[in-house]
Amino acid sequence: MQEMKLTESYLNELNDVQKEAVTTINGPVMVIAGPGSGKTRVLTYRIVHLLKSQIPPWQILALTFTNKAAREMKDRIEKLVGQDAYKVWAGTFHSIFARILRVEAHRIGFPNDFSIYDTDDSKSLIKEIIKSMNLDPKVYNVGAIRSRISSAKSNLITPKMYVANNELIEQDKMNRRPMTYKIYEKYLERCQRAGAMDFDDLLLQMFRLLYQNPDNIREKYQQQFKYLMVDEFQDTNFLQYEILKLLSIYNGSQNNICIVGDDAQSIYSFRGATIENILQFANDFPEVKTYKLEQNYRSTQHIVQAANDVITFNKKQIKKEIWTDRLSGNKIKLIKGMSDTEEGRMIANAIIEQKNRYSLSNSEIAILYRTNAQSRVFEEHLRRQNIAYRIYGGLSFYQRKEVKDVLAYLRLAVNTKDDEALKRVINYPKRGIGQGTTNNLTKLADDNGISMWECLAQIQLSPRAKTSMGKFVGIIKEIQKKAVTEDAYKTALLAVKKSGIIDLFKSENSLEAQNRIENINALLDGIQEFVEDDVLDEGEDINKQERSLSNFLQTISLMTDQDNDNDQVDTLTLLSVHSAKGLEFKSVFVVGLEENLFPSYMSLSSPEQLDEERRLFYVAITRAEEILTLSYANSRYQYGQMKFNDPSRFLEEISDDNIESSITIKKKPEFATPKILGKFKPLSSNPTTPLAVGANNFQANPSNDIKIGQNVLHLKFGKGFVKSIDERRVATIVFENIAENPEKRIMLNYARLQILHD
DNA sequence: GTAGTCACTATTTGA
DNA sequence: TAGTGACTAC
């Protein structure tokens, strides 16, 4: 009975279309979900509905792109159904496939405890291959080759198919890199030999496993995963879709696959995502039922309308129009600076003004930019104004050198064939194994088709190098031994000590070294936490193995640190538009809206890429719940040169009705003091106005009314006390919330101050 | 083995 | 401008 009630209550929280999408659990379903339309809610409630319909949790496979999205989903399901949530197979494509490959990899020629190569490892290996082939590393740009290999894998193009493909070969010739296919071939060999998979391999090898179907492994997983769900389907690449098809299309299949996505938010074509998959879906699953979630619960009218305005300029799209029944709210504000510096200053001022007017906390505000390089100016001005901020998307914790070095010791202990790990630490900290020795080793290993570790036994060494090498091998063996008898934490502790990394930093005695020691300690803490985690996820196969070193290594190699936002401080967020996808803020600033920047100069040559930039802009503006401010600068420093760019075409695409006090975009630079274009409209006292909260109904008093001893409100500085006024009508006001120099001298003739009576 | 110098390049990013 | 990687000289 209780359960019945719960069932009803969760369905009642959905609108009609959402409810349909949630309760249609048989057959293929496609949900086109506009921004802010309750996509996550549909996904989670659908899983809840499956569980309530007596579907065993382990038959449900829910795939996302980020750990964060997966965690959010699991947490929400747990709130509704409890522990069963953890028996659902929910996670990122990569983590779920890695989990399966840990059990099955031996069937396709990989060890079950394969290493995972991150992008740095891949690059380092490719670099080595280029060198071994005596190719010019300037022409054979490592990054370019890596992404070429990556996209070949993502499109299921083997080296053989690569050579046979005229288009690819022609492209490589044009780029003066005709040997790319050969590098690709060697790279695959080397990964296999090292027992390592890169990120693309986690998908590719999963595909191979299902496709080659050793021991009918495909049927096993087809039988297990009867219900598939995919989030952000517009971000899937060819390979991912092929895997999904292998799992869901077969004789007797119910085709219970539900995809959720939005073609208008497809912004990752540069890493292989293709909207074709959405369009193809209806062909592959002709029975598909399509639901469009068009009601936006996030943003106020003008923002939603502006988003619609802009996206209509893209021709190729699934027709839909988002709408909202929220209040019309504020119009979009436009800020123009003469230079990038000034843009930064004006944005910082506008932020302070908004904070005071609407009593926003820092965490309700975000600044979005097209390129990360733009963050600096804003940082400077925010710091100057004493606004706490944090930047999304810097170097992740697990990418720090010292952390990776420690991990390399552990990786090597788990899988000695891991050449990239070996290269990292064989002479770090320095133990007298020089470049020459390492080069010989690499070459010998390559010539014999074995791993470097296996070569160590046979390589000829000078007596000196021999002792050093002996020491190194001893350390690794010791770590290995520890790993057998002890848990991951104790093993890692030993590795840190024996490797000499900590001693190295201790002797350095600098602030930076201190920092690195702290990071290593943080890593150790993390490992300890992993080991001591005694929360037993019911139903999962928990045995000693799960706490093993190799398991820990897998877990963290698939992690980024966008997870660690355990911030105590109230911070404003600075981030690129790409990384803002999926997030929302009360007030959003989209900055640097200039031609050649947003849209990026890289995209101007092709209409497809320009459309993607436009979708990116669409994503940017739909992050805002109530206040949206757009800005551009007449000039800015790019690559050390002053550049003059026109305002972005996207600004013109928003209809004037949605912009406060429209200005002519293409107007010549003004010489008057730049100011916020379009004044803030005084808020109505209507209590339903989203942001009108009590005292923030700011209304300036005539400056003559300001007297000594009064409490006043200033839009920029907040609440203050008038200490004195001099003969030139300059008031000295002490502001409560300003930590440094709370005393400001305010010119009353210009200031807008509201007298506070209490 | 390392410090110093020069030349080159330059979106977006998850796992 | 700023960061990186390769090369040179000790």
PDB file of N, CA, C and O in Angstrom, chain A residues 355-414:
ATOM      1  N   LYS A 355      24.512  41.820  -7.012  1.00  0.00           N
ATOM      2  CA  LYS A 355      24.515  41.202  -5.688  1.00  0.00           C
ATOM      3  C   LYS A 355      23.732  42.053  -4.690  1.00  0.00           C
ATOM      4  O   LYS A 355      22.971  41.553  -3.885  1.00  0.00           O
ATOM      5  N   ASN A 356      23.950  43.344  -4.785  1.00  0.00           N
ATOM      6  CA  ASN A 356      23.256  44.236  -3.863  1.00  0.00           C
ATOM      7  C   ASN A 356      21.785  44.383  -4.198  1.00  0.00           C
ATOM      8  O   ASN A 356      20.931  44.369  -3.326  1.00  0.00           O
ATOM      9  N   ARG A 357      21.516  44.500  -5.464  1.00  0.00           N
ATOM     10  CA  ARG A 357      20.136  44.729  -5.867  1.00  0.00           C
ATOM     11  C   ARG A 357      19.262  43.507  -5.619  1.00  0.00           C
ATOM     12  O   ARG A 357      18.135  43.601  -5.159  1.00  0.00           O
ATOM     13  N   TYR A 358      19.783  42.359  -5.976  1.00  0.00           N
ATOM     14  CA  TYR A 358      18.963  41.153  -5.889  1.00  0.00           C
ATOM     15  C   TYR A 358      19.366  40.239  -4.735  1.00  0.00           C
ATOM     16  O   TYR A 358      18.903  39.119  -4.648  1.00  0.00           O
ATOM     17  N   SER A 359      20.252  40.719  -3.917  1.00  0.00           N
ATOM     18  CA  SER A 359      20.896  39.920  -2.865  1.00  0.00           C
ATOM     19  C   SER A 359      21.216  38.492  -3.339  1.00  0.00           C
ATOM     20  O   SER A 359      20.708  37.497  -2.842  1.00  0.00           O
ATOM     21  N   LEU A 360      22.078  38.464  -4.330  1.00  0.00           N
ATOM     22  CA  LEU A 360      22.552  37.185  -4.847  1.00  0.00           C
ATOM     23  C   LEU A 360      23.795  36.770  -4.079  1.00  0.00           C
ATOM     24  O   LEU A 360      24.604  37.610  -3.699  1.00  0.00           O
ATOM     25  N   SER A 361      23.930  35.504  -3.840  1.00  0.00           N
ATOM     26  CA  SER A 361      25.195  35.040  -3.297  1.00  0.00           C
ATOM     27  C   SER A 361      26.120  34.739  -4.473  1.00  0.00           C
ATOM     28  O   SER A 361      25.667  34.578  -5.608  1.00  0.00           O
ATOM     29  N   ASN A 362      27.412  34.684  -4.190  1.00  0.00           N
ATOM     30  CA  ASN A 362      28.368  34.459  -5.276  1.00  0.00           C
ATOM     31  C   ASN A 362      28.055  33.190  -6.063  1.00  0.00           C
ATOM     32  O   ASN A 362      28.193  33.152  -7.281  1.00  0.00           O
ATOM     33  N   SER A 363      27.620  32.173  -5.346  1.00  0.00           N
ATOM     34  CA  SER A 363      27.424  30.881  -6.001  1.00  0.00           C
ATOM     35  C   SER A 363      26.256  30.887  -6.984  1.00  0.00           C
ATOM     36  O   SER A 363      26.091  29.947  -7.756  1.00  0.00           O
ATOM     37  N   GLU A 364      25.466  31.946  -6.953  1.00  0.00           N
ATOM     38  CA  GLU A 364      24.347  32.018  -7.890  1.00  0.00           C
ATOM     39  C   GLU A 364      24.736  32.705  -9.198  1.00  0.00           C
ATOM     40  O   GLU A 364      23.916  32.908 -10.073  1.00  0.00           O
ATOM     41  N   ILE A 365      26.031  33.068  -9.299  1.00  0.00           N
ATOM     42  CA  ILE A 365      26.489  33.823 -10.459  1.00  0.00           C
ATOM     43  C   ILE A 365      27.590  33.059 -11.194  1.00  0.00           C
ATOM     44  O   ILE A 365      28.435  32.426 -10.571  1.00  0.00           O
ATOM     45  N   ALA A 366      27.568  33.134 -12.514  1.00  0.00           N
ATOM     46  CA  ALA A 366      28.640  32.514 -13.291  1.00  0.00           C
ATOM     47  C   ALA A 366      29.054  33.405 -14.444  1.00  0.00           C
ATOM     48  O   ALA A 366      28.221  34.119 -15.014  1.00  0.00           O
ATOM     49  N   ILE A 367      30.333  33.371 -14.757  1.00  0.00           N
ATOM     50  CA  ILE A 367      30.836  34.034 -15.961  1.00  0.00           C
ATOM     51  C   ILE A 367      31.245  32.957 -16.951  1.00  0.00           C
ATOM     52  O   ILE A 367      32.050  32.085 -16.623  1.00  0.00           O
ATOM     53  N   LEU A 368      30.660  33.009 -18.138  1.00  0.00           N
ATOM     54  CA  LEU A 368      30.941  32.007 -19.168  1.00  0.00           C
ATOM     55  C   LEU A 368      31.729  32.624 -20.313  1.00  0.00           C
ATOM     56  O   LEU A 368      31.367  33.690 -20.811  1.00  0.00           O
ATOM     57  N   TYR A 369      32.791  31.957 -20.733  1.00  0.00           N
ATOM     58  CA  TYR A 369      33.557  32.449 -21.872  1.00  0.00           C
ATOM     59  C   TYR A 369      33.822  31.325 -22.857  1.00  0.00           C
ATOM     60  O   TYR A 369      33.691  30.151 -22.537  1.00  0.00           O
ATOM     61  N   ARG A 370      34.215  31.735 -24.063  1.00  0.00           N
ATOM     62  CA  ARG A 370      34.453  30.755 -25.122  1.00  0.00           C
ATOM     63  C   ARG A 370      35.790  30.051 -24.934  1.00  0.00           C
ATOM     64  O   ARG A 370      35.933  28.866 -25.169  1.00  0.00           O
ATOM     65  N   THR A 371      36.815  30.827 -24.558  1.00  0.00           N
ATOM     66  CA  THR A 371      38.143  30.224 -24.387  1.00  0.00           C
ATOM     67  C   THR A 371      38.653  30.465 -22.972  1.00  0.00           C
ATOM     68  O   THR A 371      38.438  31.531 -22.398  1.00  0.00           O
ATOM     69  N   ASN A 372      39.350  29.504 -22.444  1.00  0.00           N
ATOM     70  CA  ASN A 372      39.837  29.610 -21.070  1.00  0.00           C
ATOM     71  C   ASN A 372      40.779  30.790 -20.859  1.00  0.00           C
ATOM     72  O   ASN A 372      40.866  31.320 -19.759  1.00  0.00           O
ATOM     73  N   ALA A 373      41.455  31.190 -21.929  1.00  0.00           N
ATOM     74  CA  ALA A 373      42.409  32.289 -21.805  1.00  0.00           C
ATOM     75  C   ALA A 373      41.729  33.588 -21.361  1.00  0.00           C
ATOM     76  O   ALA A 373      42.374  34.492 -20.848  1.00  0.00           O
ATOM     77  N   GLN A 374      40.424  33.655 -21.563  1.00  0.00           N
ATOM     78  CA  GLN A 374      39.718  34.883 -21.209  1.00  0.00           C
ATOM     79  C   GLN A 374      39.521  35.059 -19.702  1.00  0.00           C
ATOM     80  O   GLN A 374      39.156  36.138 -19.255  1.00  0.00           O
ATOM     81  N   SER A 375      39.756  34.014 -18.958  1.00  0.00           N
ATOM     82  CA  SER A 375      39.419  34.085 -17.534  1.00  0.00           C
ATOM     83  C   SER A 375      40.268  35.108 -16.767  1.00  0.00           C
ATOM     84  O   SER A 375      39.827  35.691 -15.792  1.00  0.00           O
ATOM     85  N   ARG A 376      41.477  35.352 -17.246  1.00  0.00           N
ATOM     86  CA  ARG A 376      42.436  36.120 -16.454  1.00  0.00           C
ATOM     87  C   ARG A 376      41.954  37.515 -16.071  1.00  0.00           C
ATOM     88  O   ARG A 376      42.046  37.916 -14.911  1.00  0.00           O
ATOM     89  N   VAL A 377      41.439  38.205 -17.072  1.00  0.00           N
ATOM     90  CA  VAL A 377      40.972  39.565 -16.820  1.00  0.00           C
ATOM     91  C   VAL A 377      39.895  39.581 -15.731  1.00  0.00           C
ATOM     92  O   VAL A 377      39.886  40.449 -14.861  1.00  0.00           O
ATOM     93  N   PHE A 378      39.011  38.604 -15.799  1.00  0.00           N
ATOM     94  CA  PHE A 378      37.925  38.576 -14.829  1.00  0.00           C
ATOM     95  C   PHE A 378      38.428  38.230 -13.437  1.00  0.00           C
ATOM     96  O   PHE A 378      37.976  38.785 -12.452  1.00  0.00           O
ATOM     97  N   GLU A 379      39.395  37.333 -13.408  1.00  0.00           N
ATOM     98  CA  GLU A 379      39.999  36.997 -12.123  1.00  0.00           C
ATOM     99  C   GLU A 379      40.554  38.249 -11.455  1.00  0.00           C
ATOM    100  O   GLU A 379      40.316  38.507 -10.278  1.00  0.00           O
ATOM    101  N   GLU A 380      41.300  38.993 -12.236  1.00  0.00           N
ATOM    102  CA  GLU A 380      41.917  40.200 -11.690  1.00  0.00           C
ATOM    103  C   GLU A 380      40.895  41.124 -11.062  1.00  0.00           C
ATOM    104  O   GLU A 380      41.056  41.590  -9.937  1.00  0.00           O
ATOM    105  N   HIS A 381      39.835  41.382 -11.803  1.00  0.00           N
ATOM    106  CA  HIS A 381      38.860  42.343 -11.301  1.00  0.00           C
ATOM    107  C   HIS A 381      38.028  41.796 -10.146  1.00  0.00           C
ATOM    108  O   HIS A 381      37.642  42.530  -9.261  1.00  0.00           O
ATOM    109  N   LEU A 382      37.778  40.520 -10.182  1.00  0.00           N
ATOM    110  CA  LEU A 382      37.031  39.932  -9.068  1.00  0.00           C
ATOM    111  C   LEU A 382      37.870  39.978  -7.799  1.00  0.00           C
ATOM    112  O   LEU A 382      37.375  40.260  -6.713  1.00  0.00           O
ATOM    113  N   ARG A 383      39.151  39.717  -7.952  1.00  0.00           N
ATOM    114  CA  ARG A 383      40.032  39.763  -6.802  1.00  0.00           C
ATOM    115  C   ARG A 383      40.068  41.175  -6.225  1.00  0.00           C
ATOM    116  O   ARG A 383      39.981  41.390  -5.033  1.00  0.00           O
ATOM    117  N   ARG A 384      40.157  42.132  -7.148  1.00  0.00           N
ATOM    118  CA  ARG A 384      40.193  43.523  -6.723  1.00  0.00           C
ATOM    119  C   ARG A 384      38.938  43.892  -5.946  1.00  0.00           C
ATOM    120  O   ARG A 384      38.972  44.691  -5.017  1.00  0.00           O
ATOM    121  N   GLN A 385      37.811  43.311  -6.335  1.00  0.00           N
ATOM    122  CA  GLN A 385      36.547  43.635  -5.681  1.00  0.00           C
ATOM    123  C   GLN A 385      36.254  42.699  -4.514  1.00  0.00           C
ATOM    124  O   GLN A 385      35.161  42.722  -3.961  1.00  0.00           O
ATOM    125  N   ASN A 386      37.211  41.821  -4.234  1.00  0.00           N
ATOM    126  CA  ASN A 386      37.034  40.925  -3.099  1.00  0.00           C
ATOM    127  C   ASN A 386      35.887  39.944  -3.252  1.00  0.00           C
ATOM    128  O   ASN A 386      35.199  39.617  -2.294  1.00  0.00           O
ATOM    129  N   ILE A 387      35.678  39.506  -4.470  1.00  0.00           N
ATOM    130  CA  ILE A 387      34.640  38.507  -4.702  1.00  0.00           C
ATOM    131  C   ILE A 387      35.311  37.150  -4.849  1.00  0.00           C
ATOM    132  O   ILE A 387      36.189  36.980  -5.688  1.00  0.00           O
ATOM    133  N   ALA A 388      34.914  36.210  -4.008  1.00  0.00           N
ATOM    134  CA  ALA A 388      35.514  34.879  -4.082  1.00  0.00           C
ATOM    135  C   ALA A 388      35.036  34.165  -5.338  1.00  0.00           C
ATOM    136  O   ALA A 388      33.872  34.245  -5.695  1.00  0.00           O
ATOM    137  N   TYR A 389      35.954  33.504  -6.016  1.00  0.00           N
ATOM    138  CA  TYR A 389      35.572  32.808  -7.237  1.00  0.00           C
ATOM    139  C   TYR A 389      36.339  31.501  -7.332  1.00  0.00           C
ATOM    140  O   TYR A 389      37.315  31.286  -6.635  1.00  0.00           O
ATOM    141  N   ARG A 390      35.854  30.645  -8.199  1.00  0.00           N
ATOM    142  CA  ARG A 390      36.671  29.476  -8.526  1.00  0.00           C
ATOM    143  C   ARG A 390      36.566  29.214 -10.010  1.00  0.00           C
ATOM    144  O   ARG A 390      35.569  29.540 -10.651  1.00  0.00           O
ATOM    145  N   ILE A 391      37.626  28.650 -10.535  1.00  0.00           N
ATOM    146  CA  ILE A 391      37.669  28.391 -11.962  1.00  0.00           C
ATOM    147  C   ILE A 391      37.490  26.910 -12.210  1.00  0.00           C
ATOM    148  O   ILE A 391      38.139  26.090 -11.596  1.00  0.00           O
ATOM    149  N   TYR A 392      36.570  26.606 -13.085  1.00  0.00           N
ATOM    150  CA  TYR A 392      36.313  25.239 -13.479  1.00  0.00           C
ATOM    151  C   TYR A 392      37.339  24.834 -14.524  1.00  0.00           C
ATOM    152  O   TYR A 392      37.694  25.611 -15.383  1.00  0.00           O
ATOM    153  N   GLY A 393      37.780  23.608 -14.463  1.00  0.00           N
ATOM    154  CA  GLY A 393      38.539  23.077 -15.583  1.00  0.00           C
ATOM    155  C   GLY A 393      39.990  23.467 -15.635  1.00  0.00           C
ATOM    156  O   GLY A 393      40.503  23.821 -16.674  1.00  0.00           O
ATOM    157  N   GLY A 394      40.664  23.456 -14.521  1.00  0.00           N
ATOM    158  CA  GLY A 394      42.102  23.593 -14.551  1.00  0.00           C
ATOM    159  C   GLY A 394      42.693  22.197 -14.580  1.00  0.00           C
ATOM    160  O   GLY A 394      42.056  21.252 -15.029  1.00  0.00           O
ATOM    161  N   LEU A 395      43.897  22.093 -14.078  1.00  0.00           N
ATOM    162  CA  LEU A 395      44.539  20.799 -13.998  1.00  0.00           C
ATOM    163  C   LEU A 395      43.852  19.985 -12.900  1.00  0.00           C
ATOM    164  O   LEU A 395      43.740  20.438 -11.774  1.00  0.00           O
ATOM    165  N   SER A 396      43.431  18.794 -13.242  1.00  0.00           N
ATOM    166  CA  SER A 396      42.773  17.990 -12.232  1.00  0.00           C
ATOM    167  C   SER A 396      43.798  17.400 -11.269  1.00  0.00           C
ATOM    168  O   SER A 396      44.969  17.271 -11.585  1.00  0.00           O
ATOM    169  N   PHE A 397      43.331  17.060 -10.114  1.00  0.00           N
ATOM    170  CA  PHE A 397      44.205  16.524  -9.085  1.00  0.00           C
ATOM    171  C   PHE A 397      45.018  15.339  -9.599  1.00  0.00           C
ATOM    172  O   PHE A 397      46.216  15.243  -9.374  1.00  0.00           O
ATOM    173  N   TYR A 398      44.342  14.464 -10.322  1.00  0.00           N
ATOM    174  CA  TYR A 398      45.011  13.252 -10.772  1.00  0.00           C
ATOM    175  C   TYR A 398      45.925  13.491 -11.967  1.00  0.00           C
ATOM    176  O   TYR A 398      46.552  12.576 -12.459  1.00  0.00           O
ATOM    177  N   GLN A 399      45.952  14.727 -12.448  1.00  0.00           N
ATOM    178  CA  GLN A 399      46.865  15.034 -13.538  1.00  0.00           C
ATOM    179  C   GLN A 399      48.132  15.706 -13.037  1.00  0.00           C
ATOM    180  O   GLN A 399      49.049  15.962 -13.806  1.00  0.00           O
ATOM    181  N   ARG A 400      48.160  16.012 -11.746  1.00  0.00           N
ATOM    182  CA  ARG A 400      49.363  16.651 -11.217  1.00  0.00           C
ATOM    183  C   ARG A 400      50.530  15.686 -11.316  1.00  0.00           C
ATOM    184  O   ARG A 400      50.397  14.490 -11.104  1.00  0.00           O
ATOM    185  N   LYS A 401      51.670  16.255 -11.598  1.00  0.00           N
ATOM    186  CA  LYS A 401      52.838  15.425 -11.879  1.00  0.00           C
ATOM    187  C   LYS A 401      53.151  14.490 -10.715  1.00  0.00           C
ATOM    188  O   LYS A 401      53.315  13.283 -10.906  1.00  0.00           O
ATOM    189  N   GLU A 402      53.225  15.050  -9.519  1.00  0.00           N
ATOM    190  CA  GLU A 402      53.645  14.222  -8.389  1.00  0.00           C
ATOM    191  C   GLU A 402      52.651  13.086  -8.126  1.00  0.00           C
ATOM    192  O   GLU A 402      53.043  11.982  -7.748  1.00  0.00           O
ATOM    193  N   VAL A 403      51.374  13.373  -8.362  1.00  0.00           N
ATOM    194  CA  VAL A 403      50.363  12.342  -8.165  1.00  0.00           C
ATOM    195  C   VAL A 403      50.520  11.243  -9.216  1.00  0.00           C
ATOM    196  O   VAL A 403      50.516  10.049  -8.914  1.00  0.00           O
ATOM    197  N   LYS A 404      50.720  11.675 -10.446  1.00  0.00           N
ATOM    198  CA  LYS A 404      50.888  10.697 -11.514  1.00  0.00           C
ATOM    199  C   LYS A 404      52.142   9.856 -11.308  1.00  0.00           C
ATOM    200  O   LYS A 404      52.164   8.675 -11.643  1.00  0.00           O
ATOM    201  N   ASP A 405      53.174  10.481 -10.766  1.00  0.00           N
ATOM    202  CA  ASP A 405      54.411   9.738 -10.522  1.00  0.00           C
ATOM    203  C   ASP A 405      54.195   8.629  -9.500  1.00  0.00           C
ATOM    204  O   ASP A 405      54.617   7.494  -9.707  1.00  0.00           O
ATOM    205  N   VAL A 406      53.537   8.973  -8.405  1.00  0.00           N
ATOM    206  CA  VAL A 406      53.261   7.949  -7.396  1.00  0.00           C
ATOM    207  C   VAL A 406      52.396   6.844  -8.004  1.00  0.00           C
ATOM    208  O   VAL A 406      52.660   5.650  -7.831  1.00  0.00           O
ATOM    209  N   LEU A 407      51.392   7.270  -8.750  1.00  0.00           N
ATOM    210  CA  LEU A 407      50.504   6.286  -9.360  1.00  0.00           C
ATOM    211  C   LEU A 407      51.247   5.379 -10.334  1.00  0.00           C
ATOM    212  O   LEU A 407      50.930   4.196 -10.461  1.00  0.00           O
ATOM    213  N   ALA A 408      52.253   5.949 -11.003  1.00  0.00           N
ATOM    214  CA  ALA A 408      53.018   5.151 -11.965  1.00  0.00           C
ATOM    215  C   ALA A 408      53.718   3.990 -11.269  1.00  0.00           C
ATOM    216  O   ALA A 408      53.778   2.873 -11.799  1.00  0.00           O
ATOM    217  N   TYR A 409      54.260   4.227 -10.081  1.00  0.00           N
ATOM    218  CA  TYR A 409      54.874   3.129  -9.317  1.00  0.00           C
ATOM    219  C   TYR A 409      53.844   2.034  -9.054  1.00  0.00           C
ATOM    220  O   TYR A 409      54.122   0.841  -9.174  1.00  0.00           O
ATOM    221  N   LEU A 410      52.651   2.460  -8.679  1.00  0.00           N
ATOM    222  CA  LEU A 410      51.607   1.493  -8.366  1.00  0.00           C
ATOM    223  C   LEU A 410      51.143   0.747  -9.613  1.00  0.00           C
ATOM    224  O   LEU A 410      50.936  -0.464  -9.593  1.00  0.00           O
ATOM    225  N   ARG A 411      51.018   1.512 -10.698  1.00  0.00           N
ATOM    226  CA  ARG A 411      50.603   0.886 -11.958  1.00  0.00           C
ATOM    227  C   ARG A 411      51.584  -0.196 -12.366  1.00  0.00           C
ATOM    228  O   ARG A 411      51.208  -1.292 -12.766  1.00  0.00           O
ATOM    229  N   LEU A 412      52.858   0.160 -12.269  1.00  0.00           N
ATOM    230  CA  LEU A 412      53.901  -0.755 -12.688  1.00  0.00           C
ATOM    231  C   LEU A 412      53.881  -2.022 -11.837  1.00  0.00           C
ATOM    232  O   LEU A 412      54.095  -3.125 -12.333  1.00  0.00           O
ATOM    233  N   ALA A 413      53.607  -1.843 -10.557  1.00  0.00           N
ATOM    234  CA  ALA A 413      53.560  -3.008  -9.671  1.00  0.00           C
ATOM    235  C   ALA A 413      52.404  -3.937 -10.047  1.00  0.00           C
ATOM    236  O   ALA A 413      52.519  -5.153  -9.978  1.00  0.00           O
ATOM    237  N   VAL A 414      51.309  -3.348 -10.474  1.00  0.00           N
ATOM    238  CA  VAL A 414      50.148  -4.149 -10.841  1.00  0.00           C
ATOM    239  C   VAL A 414      50.346  -4.799 -12.210  1.00  0.00           C
ATOM    240  O   VAL A 414      50.026  -5.952 -12.434  1.00  0.00           O
TER     241      VAL A 414
END
